[in-house]
Amino acid sequence: MSDNVFDVLAAMANLPGTADTMLVDEYFVDKPTASARIFRIYRDLPLHFHRECDEHLYVLSGRGTFHLDGEEFEARPGLLLHFEKTKVHGFPHISEHPLVVLSVDVPRRRPDDVVFVDPSQGDAAAFMARNAPENQA
């Protein structure tokens, strides 16, 4: 495929079955102005926020509870979630795996731009790993 066309379902199939981090992602677009990626969430994702980007999340598979700025919603395939930087969010409960999300971040979200509401629940290193052959199970 070209550098501008991406097979999201193929990328979803290539995400590892397990991970040491909370999520594993694979970038389609990684530019300063915006990034597009797919990620799989492996365990409940504590409340957190990002300082530098707005996020658009489209749920591809799985189900769970999505928390956004004090409200909770059922996360399910076909749901599009949008929120601005600094809005507290997370997936405090996953009820059906695999929970896979397509994400568009504007501007690009740096991998270390994650702030946990409760710092004891994680940090950037525990949060995310990029999908690479050595990460696949």
Short mmCIF file of N, CA and C in Angstrom, two decimals:
data_model
loop_
_atom_site.label_atom_id
_atom_site.label_comp_id
_atom_site.label_asym_id
_atom_site.label_seq_id
_atom_site.Cartn_x
_atom_site.Cartn_y
_atom_site.Cartn_z
N MET A 1 0.84 -1.18 0.00
CA MET A 1 0.00 0.00 0.00
C MET A 1 0.88 1.23 0.00
N SER A 2 0.25 2.35 -0.29
CA SER A 2 1.02 3.60 -0.33
C SER A 2 1.23 4.13 1.08
N ASP A 3 2.01 5.18 1.19
CA ASP A 3 2.27 5.81 2.48
C ASP A 3 1.05 6.58 2.99
N ASN A 4 -0.02 6.64 2.19
CA ASN A 4 -1.21 7.39 2.57
C ASN A 4 -2.45 6.53 2.73
N VAL A 5 -2.31 5.22 2.56
CA VAL A 5 -3.44 4.30 2.67
C VAL A 5 -3.04 3.20 3.66
N PHE A 6 -3.94 2.91 4.61
CA PHE A 6 -3.59 1.99 5.69
C PHE A 6 -4.67 0.94 5.87
N ASP A 7 -4.26 -0.29 6.09
CA ASP A 7 -5.18 -1.38 6.35
C ASP A 7 -5.33 -1.52 7.87
N VAL A 8 -6.34 -0.87 8.41
CA VAL A 8 -6.55 -0.84 9.85
C VAL A 8 -6.83 -2.23 10.40
N LEU A 9 -7.63 -3.02 9.70
CA LEU A 9 -7.97 -4.35 10.19
C LEU A 9 -6.75 -5.27 10.21
N ALA A 10 -5.88 -5.14 9.22
CA ALA A 10 -4.65 -5.94 9.22
C ALA A 10 -3.75 -5.53 10.39
N ALA A 11 -3.66 -4.24 10.64
CA ALA A 11 -2.86 -3.77 11.77
C ALA A 11 -3.45 -4.27 13.08
N MET A 12 -4.77 -4.29 13.18
CA MET A 12 -5.44 -4.78 14.38
C MET A 12 -5.08 -6.25 14.63
N ALA A 13 -5.05 -7.04 13.57
CA ALA A 13 -4.73 -8.46 13.68
C ALA A 13 -3.28 -8.68 14.10
N ASN A 14 -2.41 -7.71 13.85
CA ASN A 14 -1.00 -7.85 14.18
C ASN A 14 -0.63 -7.38 15.59
N LEU A 15 -1.58 -6.81 16.31
CA LEU A 15 -1.28 -6.39 17.68
C LEU A 15 -1.09 -7.63 18.55
N PRO A 16 -0.13 -7.60 19.47
CA PRO A 16 0.16 -8.79 20.27
C PRO A 16 -1.00 -9.18 21.18
N GLY A 17 -1.07 -10.44 21.51
CA GLY A 17 -2.13 -10.96 22.38
C GLY A 17 -1.96 -10.57 23.84
N THR A 18 -0.74 -10.32 24.27
CA THR A 18 -0.46 -9.90 25.64
C THR A 18 0.60 -8.81 25.60
N ALA A 19 0.71 -8.09 26.72
CA ALA A 19 1.72 -7.04 26.81
C ALA A 19 2.04 -6.76 28.26
N ASP A 20 3.25 -6.29 28.51
CA ASP A 20 3.64 -5.86 29.85
C ASP A 20 3.12 -4.46 30.15
N THR A 21 2.87 -3.67 29.11
CA THR A 21 2.36 -2.32 29.27
C THR A 21 0.83 -2.34 29.24
N MET A 22 0.22 -1.21 29.57
CA MET A 22 -1.24 -1.11 29.58
C MET A 22 -1.80 -1.20 28.17
N LEU A 23 -1.05 -0.67 27.21
CA LEU A 23 -1.48 -0.76 25.82
C LEU A 23 -0.29 -0.84 24.90
N VAL A 24 -0.55 -1.34 23.69
CA VAL A 24 0.44 -1.39 22.62
C VAL A 24 -0.19 -0.69 21.43
N ASP A 25 0.60 0.16 20.78
CA ASP A 25 0.05 0.85 19.62
C ASP A 25 0.95 0.70 18.40
N GLU A 26 0.37 1.00 17.28
CA GLU A 26 1.09 1.01 16.00
C GLU A 26 0.66 2.27 15.26
N TYR A 27 1.63 3.08 14.90
CA TYR A 27 1.34 4.35 14.23
C TYR A 27 1.17 4.16 12.72
N PHE A 28 0.18 4.83 12.17
CA PHE A 28 0.00 4.94 10.72
C PHE A 28 0.63 6.25 10.25
N VAL A 29 0.33 7.32 10.98
CA VAL A 29 0.84 8.66 10.68
C VAL A 29 1.45 9.21 11.96
N ASP A 30 2.65 9.77 11.86
CA ASP A 30 3.34 10.28 13.03
C ASP A 30 4.05 11.57 12.64
N LYS A 31 3.28 12.64 12.54
CA LYS A 31 3.80 13.94 12.13
C LYS A 31 3.57 14.94 13.25
N PRO A 32 4.33 16.02 13.30
CA PRO A 32 4.12 17.02 14.37
C PRO A 32 2.69 17.57 14.43
N THR A 33 2.03 17.68 13.29
CA THR A 33 0.69 18.27 13.26
C THR A 33 -0.40 17.31 13.69
N ALA A 34 -0.19 16.01 13.55
CA ALA A 34 -1.20 15.01 13.92
C ALA A 34 -0.58 13.62 13.86
N SER A 35 -1.20 12.72 14.63
CA SER A 35 -0.81 11.32 14.54
C SER A 35 -2.07 10.48 14.44
N ALA A 36 -1.95 9.35 13.77
CA ALA A 36 -3.03 8.38 13.67
C ALA A 36 -2.43 7.02 13.99
N ARG A 37 -3.12 6.29 14.85
CA ARG A 37 -2.58 5.02 15.31
C ARG A 37 -3.71 4.12 15.74
N ILE A 38 -3.38 2.88 15.88
CA ILE A 38 -4.31 1.90 16.43
C ILE A 38 -3.68 1.40 17.72
N PHE A 39 -4.51 1.16 18.74
CA PHE A 39 -3.94 0.58 19.95
C PHE A 39 -4.91 -0.41 20.58
N ARG A 40 -4.29 -1.39 21.28
CA ARG A 40 -5.05 -2.38 22.04
C ARG A 40 -4.80 -2.12 23.51
N ILE A 41 -5.88 -2.14 24.30
CA ILE A 41 -5.79 -1.95 25.75
C ILE A 41 -5.86 -3.33 26.39
N TYR A 42 -4.87 -3.65 27.22
CA TYR A 42 -4.75 -4.99 27.79
C TYR A 42 -5.33 -5.14 29.19
N ARG A 43 -5.44 -4.04 29.91
CA ARG A 43 -6.04 -4.08 31.25
C ARG A 43 -6.70 -2.73 31.52
N ASP A 44 -7.48 -2.69 32.57
CA ASP A 44 -8.17 -1.44 32.90
C ASP A 44 -7.17 -0.29 32.87
N LEU A 45 -7.59 0.81 32.26
CA LEU A 45 -6.70 1.95 32.04
C LEU A 45 -7.07 3.07 33.00
N PRO A 46 -6.20 3.37 33.99
CA PRO A 46 -6.52 4.37 35.00
C PRO A 46 -6.76 5.76 34.40
N LEU A 47 -7.42 6.58 35.19
CA LEU A 47 -7.71 7.95 34.76
C LEU A 47 -6.42 8.72 34.54
N HIS A 48 -6.39 9.44 33.41
CA HIS A 48 -5.20 10.19 33.03
C HIS A 48 -5.62 11.31 32.07
N PHE A 49 -4.63 12.12 31.69
CA PHE A 49 -4.88 13.16 30.68
C PHE A 49 -3.59 13.41 29.92
N HIS A 50 -3.74 14.16 28.84
CA HIS A 50 -2.60 14.54 28.01
C HIS A 50 -2.53 16.06 27.98
N ARG A 51 -1.35 16.60 28.10
CA ARG A 51 -1.18 18.05 28.16
C ARG A 51 -1.17 18.71 26.79
N GLU A 52 -0.82 17.97 25.73
CA GLU A 52 -0.49 18.62 24.48
C GLU A 52 -1.40 18.34 23.29
N CYS A 53 -2.40 17.44 23.43
CA CYS A 53 -3.18 17.12 22.24
C CYS A 53 -4.64 16.83 22.55
N ASP A 54 -5.48 17.07 21.57
CA ASP A 54 -6.86 16.61 21.58
C ASP A 54 -6.86 15.20 21.01
N GLU A 55 -7.79 14.37 21.47
CA GLU A 55 -7.87 13.00 20.98
C GLU A 55 -9.23 12.71 20.37
N HIS A 56 -9.20 11.86 19.35
CA HIS A 56 -10.40 11.32 18.73
C HIS A 56 -10.20 9.81 18.74
N LEU A 57 -11.08 9.08 19.46
CA LEU A 57 -10.94 7.63 19.59
C LEU A 57 -12.16 6.96 18.97
N TYR A 58 -11.91 5.98 18.10
CA TYR A 58 -12.98 5.21 17.48
C TYR A 58 -12.80 3.76 17.92
N VAL A 59 -13.78 3.22 18.63
CA VAL A 59 -13.69 1.86 19.15
C VAL A 59 -13.96 0.86 18.02
N LEU A 60 -12.98 0.01 17.76
CA LEU A 60 -13.07 -1.01 16.71
C LEU A 60 -13.58 -2.34 17.23
N SER A 61 -13.14 -2.73 18.42
CA SER A 61 -13.59 -4.02 18.99
C SER A 61 -13.51 -3.95 20.50
N GLY A 62 -14.23 -4.87 21.13
CA GLY A 62 -14.25 -4.95 22.58
C GLY A 62 -15.31 -4.04 23.20
N ARG A 63 -15.40 -4.13 24.51
CA ARG A 63 -16.36 -3.32 25.26
C ARG A 63 -15.78 -3.00 26.63
N GLY A 64 -16.27 -1.90 27.17
CA GLY A 64 -15.86 -1.53 28.51
C GLY A 64 -16.50 -0.22 28.90
N THR A 65 -16.05 0.31 30.00
CA THR A 65 -16.53 1.59 30.49
C THR A 65 -15.49 2.65 30.13
N PHE A 66 -15.94 3.73 29.51
CA PHE A 66 -15.06 4.86 29.20
C PHE A 66 -15.43 6.00 30.12
N HIS A 67 -14.46 6.53 30.82
CA HIS A 67 -14.66 7.66 31.72
C HIS A 67 -14.14 8.91 31.03
N LEU A 68 -14.95 9.96 31.00
CA LEU A 68 -14.53 11.22 30.41
C LEU A 68 -15.02 12.35 31.29
N ASP A 69 -14.07 13.01 31.94
CA ASP A 69 -14.33 14.25 32.66
C ASP A 69 -15.52 14.13 33.63
N GLY A 70 -15.56 13.01 34.39
CA GLY A 70 -16.59 12.84 35.40
C GLY A 70 -17.81 12.05 34.96
N GLU A 71 -17.92 11.71 33.68
CA GLU A 71 -19.05 10.91 33.19
C GLU A 71 -18.54 9.58 32.68
N GLU A 72 -19.41 8.57 32.69
CA GLU A 72 -19.03 7.25 32.17
C GLU A 72 -19.97 6.85 31.05
N PHE A 73 -19.40 6.20 30.04
CA PHE A 73 -20.12 5.77 28.85
C PHE A 73 -19.75 4.33 28.55
N GLU A 74 -20.64 3.60 27.88
CA GLU A 74 -20.29 2.27 27.41
C GLU A 74 -19.43 2.41 26.15
N ALA A 75 -18.23 1.88 26.20
CA ALA A 75 -17.37 1.85 25.02
C ALA A 75 -17.69 0.58 24.26
N ARG A 76 -18.01 0.71 22.99
CA ARG A 76 -18.40 -0.43 22.16
C ARG A 76 -18.02 -0.13 20.72
N PRO A 77 -17.93 -1.16 19.88
CA PRO A 77 -17.57 -0.93 18.48
C PRO A 77 -18.52 0.09 17.83
N GLY A 78 -17.92 1.00 17.09
CA GLY A 78 -18.68 2.03 16.40
C GLY A 78 -18.78 3.33 17.15
N LEU A 79 -18.35 3.38 18.40
CA LEU A 79 -18.44 4.60 19.20
C LEU A 79 -17.23 5.49 18.91
N LEU A 80 -17.49 6.77 18.64
CA LEU A 80 -16.43 7.76 18.44
C LEU A 80 -16.41 8.67 19.65
N LEU A 81 -15.24 8.81 20.24
CA LEU A 81 -15.05 9.64 21.43
C LEU A 81 -14.12 10.79 21.07
N HIS A 82 -14.47 11.99 21.45
CA HIS A 82 -13.62 13.15 21.20
C HIS A 82 -13.47 13.93 22.50
N PHE A 83 -12.25 14.34 22.80
CA PHE A 83 -12.03 15.18 23.97
C PHE A 83 -10.76 16.00 23.77
N GLU A 84 -10.77 17.14 24.43
CA GLU A 84 -9.67 18.08 24.31
C GLU A 84 -8.57 17.76 25.32
N LYS A 85 -7.40 18.33 25.06
CA LYS A 85 -6.28 18.13 25.97
C LYS A 85 -6.69 18.54 27.38
N THR A 86 -6.08 17.92 28.33
CA THR A 86 -6.26 18.07 29.77
C THR A 86 -7.58 17.50 30.31
N LYS A 87 -8.44 16.93 29.46
CA LYS A 87 -9.66 16.29 29.94
C LYS A 87 -9.30 14.92 30.51
N VAL A 88 -9.71 14.67 31.73
CA VAL A 88 -9.42 13.39 32.39
C VAL A 88 -10.26 12.30 31.73
N HIS A 89 -9.60 11.19 31.40
CA HIS A 89 -10.27 10.08 30.74
C HIS A 89 -9.57 8.76 31.08
N GLY A 90 -10.20 7.67 30.72
CA GLY A 90 -9.62 6.36 30.94
C GLY A 90 -10.65 5.27 30.66
N PHE A 91 -10.23 4.04 30.72
CA PHE A 91 -11.09 2.88 30.58
C PHE A 91 -11.00 2.11 31.90
N PRO A 92 -11.79 2.51 32.92
CA PRO A 92 -11.65 1.88 34.22
C PRO A 92 -12.14 0.44 34.30
N HIS A 93 -12.87 -0.01 33.27
CA HIS A 93 -13.33 -1.39 33.27
C HIS A 93 -13.43 -1.90 31.83
N ILE A 94 -12.79 -3.02 31.57
CA ILE A 94 -12.89 -3.68 30.26
C ILE A 94 -13.73 -4.93 30.47
N SER A 95 -14.82 -5.04 29.74
CA SER A 95 -15.71 -6.19 29.90
C SER A 95 -15.58 -7.20 28.76
N GLU A 96 -15.00 -6.79 27.63
CA GLU A 96 -14.82 -7.71 26.50
C GLU A 96 -13.54 -7.37 25.76
N HIS A 97 -12.68 -8.38 25.64
CA HIS A 97 -11.41 -8.23 24.91
C HIS A 97 -11.54 -8.83 23.53
N PRO A 98 -10.72 -8.43 22.57
CA PRO A 98 -9.74 -7.36 22.67
C PRO A 98 -10.40 -5.99 22.51
N LEU A 99 -9.99 -5.05 23.35
CA LEU A 99 -10.44 -3.66 23.23
C LEU A 99 -9.43 -2.93 22.37
N VAL A 100 -9.83 -2.63 21.14
CA VAL A 100 -8.94 -2.00 20.16
C VAL A 100 -9.56 -0.70 19.70
N VAL A 101 -8.73 0.34 19.64
CA VAL A 101 -9.18 1.69 19.34
C VAL A 101 -8.32 2.31 18.25
N LEU A 102 -8.96 3.01 17.32
CA LEU A 102 -8.26 3.84 16.34
C LEU A 102 -8.21 5.24 16.92
N SER A 103 -7.03 5.83 16.95
CA SER A 103 -6.85 7.14 17.58
C SER A 103 -6.26 8.14 16.60
N VAL A 104 -6.81 9.34 16.60
CA VAL A 104 -6.23 10.47 15.88
C VAL A 104 -5.97 11.55 16.91
N ASP A 105 -4.72 11.98 17.03
CA ASP A 105 -4.31 12.98 18.01
C ASP A 105 -3.86 14.24 17.28
N VAL A 106 -4.37 15.39 17.73
CA VAL A 106 -4.04 16.67 17.09
C VAL A 106 -3.65 17.68 18.16
N PRO A 107 -2.43 18.22 18.12
CA PRO A 107 -1.30 17.74 17.32
C PRO A 107 -0.84 16.38 17.81
N ARG A 108 0.20 15.86 17.22
CA ARG A 108 0.74 14.55 17.56
C ARG A 108 0.89 14.43 19.07
N ARG A 109 0.52 13.25 19.59
CA ARG A 109 0.74 12.98 21.01
C ARG A 109 2.07 12.29 21.19
N ARG A 110 2.94 12.94 21.93
CA ARG A 110 4.22 12.31 22.24
C ARG A 110 3.98 11.10 23.14
N PRO A 111 4.72 10.02 22.98
CA PRO A 111 4.52 8.83 23.81
C PRO A 111 4.63 9.11 25.32
N ASP A 112 5.39 10.13 25.72
CA ASP A 112 5.52 10.42 27.15
C ASP A 112 4.51 11.44 27.66
N ASP A 113 3.58 11.88 26.81
CA ASP A 113 2.58 12.85 27.24
C ASP A 113 1.37 12.13 27.83
N VAL A 114 1.56 11.61 29.03
CA VAL A 114 0.48 10.99 29.78
C VAL A 114 0.70 11.32 31.26
N VAL A 115 -0.34 11.86 31.89
CA VAL A 115 -0.28 12.22 33.30
C VAL A 115 -1.40 11.47 34.01
N PHE A 116 -1.05 10.57 34.92
CA PHE A 116 -2.04 9.82 35.67
C PHE A 116 -2.57 10.66 36.82
N VAL A 117 -3.89 10.64 37.02
CA VAL A 117 -4.51 11.37 38.12
C VAL A 117 -3.92 10.88 39.44
N ASP A 118 -3.75 9.58 39.56
CA ASP A 118 -3.09 8.98 40.71
C ASP A 118 -1.74 8.44 40.22
N PRO A 119 -0.64 9.17 40.47
CA PRO A 119 0.66 8.75 39.95
C PRO A 119 1.10 7.35 40.35
N SER A 120 0.53 6.82 41.42
CA SER A 120 0.92 5.46 41.83
C SER A 120 0.37 4.40 40.88
N GLN A 121 -0.57 4.80 39.99
CA GLN A 121 -1.18 3.84 39.07
C GLN A 121 -0.40 3.66 37.77
N GLY A 122 0.62 4.48 37.54
CA GLY A 122 1.41 4.28 36.34
C GLY A 122 2.20 5.49 35.93
N ASP A 123 2.99 5.29 34.89
CA ASP A 123 3.77 6.36 34.28
C ASP A 123 3.88 6.06 32.79
N ALA A 124 4.57 6.91 32.07
CA ALA A 124 4.65 6.76 30.61
C ALA A 124 5.26 5.41 30.21
N ALA A 125 6.24 4.92 30.96
CA ALA A 125 6.88 3.65 30.61
C ALA A 125 5.93 2.47 30.76
N ALA A 126 5.04 2.51 31.75
CA ALA A 126 4.08 1.43 31.97
C ALA A 126 2.85 1.57 31.07
N PHE A 127 2.68 2.76 30.48
CA PHE A 127 1.48 3.07 29.72
C PHE A 127 1.46 2.42 28.35
N MET A 128 2.52 2.59 27.56
CA MET A 128 2.42 2.25 26.15
C MET A 128 3.73 1.70 25.59
N ALA A 129 3.57 0.75 24.67
CA ALA A 129 4.69 0.24 23.89
C ALA A 129 4.27 0.24 22.43
N ARG A 130 5.17 0.62 21.57
CA ARG A 130 4.90 0.54 20.14
C ARG A 130 5.00 -0.90 19.69
N ASN A 131 4.08 -1.29 18.79
CA ASN A 131 4.11 -2.65 18.28
C ASN A 131 5.36 -2.85 17.44
N ALA A 132 6.11 -3.88 17.80
CA ALA A 132 7.32 -4.24 17.06
C ALA A 132 7.45 -5.76 17.18
N PRO A 133 8.18 -6.40 16.27
CA PRO A 133 8.29 -7.85 16.30
C PRO A 133 8.67 -8.40 17.67
N GLU A 134 9.57 -7.73 18.40
CA GLU A 134 9.98 -8.25 19.70
C GLU A 134 8.88 -8.14 20.74
N ASN A 135 7.82 -7.33 20.47
CA ASN A 135 6.70 -7.20 21.41
C ASN A 135 5.58 -8.21 21.13
N GLN A 136 5.62 -8.88 20.01
CA GLN A 136 4.51 -9.74 19.62
C GLN A 136 4.56 -11.07 20.35
N ALA A 137 3.36 -11.53 20.74
CA ALA A 137 3.27 -12.82 21.43
C ALA A 137 2.69 -13.86 20.49
#
